[in-house]
Amino acid sequence: DIQMTQSPSTLSASVGDRVTITCRASQSINNYLAWYQQRPGKAPKVLIYKASSLESGVPSRFSGSGSGTEFTLTISSLQVDDFATYYCQQYDSYSPTTFGQGTKLEIK
Amino acid sequence: QLQLQESGPGLVKPSETLSLTCTVSGGSISSASYYWAWIRQPPGKGLEWIGSIHYSGSIYDNPSLKSRVTISLDTSKNQFSLRLSSVTAADTAIYYCARRGSRYYLDSWGQGTLVTVSS
């Protein structure tokens, strides 16, 4: 299985801050990397796919970058609604597809 | 607009079989472009992919679940289902159904349903 490792596990930040979350894959995943946001009690929602493509309807303050085995999700200016947990997922292989362990973004 | 809705018992006894159904509205599960997936999340923990099915019958499942998983489709009802046998407390989780879209990521999710394994 391809292992996905996110860092940090928890991130404290303030409204207006720029934040970055990192996701590392145990092998190359050909940029088949998605980022999801999960608010408490809700299902995950895709933000970014193919490492850097913004899903329709997602605010432009979210961006993704990276290649090979290292990827980042950046939120340029945090809004209140952005305090949530974020997961990366590799979908280069669906045997199985795997998620990172999550990064909880908390209000400082 | 595509909607997915999970349904099934919220409480299952140890060693029994967990059965869930996902009803899809606003789109057809018979579309060649999509796979239909199950993902679970133990309370307070991360996401684990269980498996996915295509209307053609093609299935991907997670080897970590050691063949306890059966995923099936009912095109007449626009539903797909999950059966997980020999459950233990470790299978207690929120179970989500989702669509793997034409770009291969999970682009639409149900709201999730909590299943507790307890006697």
PDB file of C-alpha atoms in Angstrom, chain A residues 10-15 17 78-84 104-108:
ATOM      1  CA  THR A  10      -2.584  19.913  14.436  1.00  0.00           C
ATOM      2  CA  LEU A  11      -2.131  23.500  13.366  1.00  0.00           C
ATOM      3  CA  SER A  12      -3.194  26.583  15.337  1.00  0.00           C
ATOM      4  CA  ALA A  13      -3.717  29.750  13.352  1.00  0.00           C
ATOM      5  CA  SER A  14      -5.689  32.979  13.295  1.00  0.00           C
ATOM      6  CA  VAL A  15      -8.184  34.436  10.851  1.00  0.00           C
ATOM      7  CA  ASP A  17      -3.180  33.836   8.389  1.00  0.00           C
ATOM      8  CA  LEU A  78      -7.859  31.905   6.719  1.00  0.00           C
ATOM      9  CA  GLN A  79     -11.567  32.452   7.162  1.00  0.00           C
ATOM     10  CA  VAL A  80     -13.689  31.236  10.073  1.00  0.00           C
ATOM     11  CA  ASP A  81     -15.240  28.523   7.885  1.00  0.00           C
ATOM     12  CA  ASP A  82     -11.789  27.058   7.170  1.00  0.00           C
ATOM     13  CA  PHE A  83     -11.228  25.740  10.685  1.00  0.00           C
ATOM     14  CA  ALA A  84     -11.712  22.038  10.026  1.00  0.00           C
ATOM     15  CA  LYS A 104      -6.758  19.574  12.360  1.00  0.00           C
ATOM     16  CA  LEU A 105      -6.729  23.319  11.827  1.00  0.00           C
ATOM     17  CA  GLU A 106      -7.641  25.097  15.049  1.00  0.00           C
ATOM     18  CA  ILE A 107      -8.285  28.698  15.959  1.00  0.00           C
ATOM     19  CA  LYS A 108      -5.386  30.206  17.893  1.00  0.00           C
TER      20      LYS A 108
END
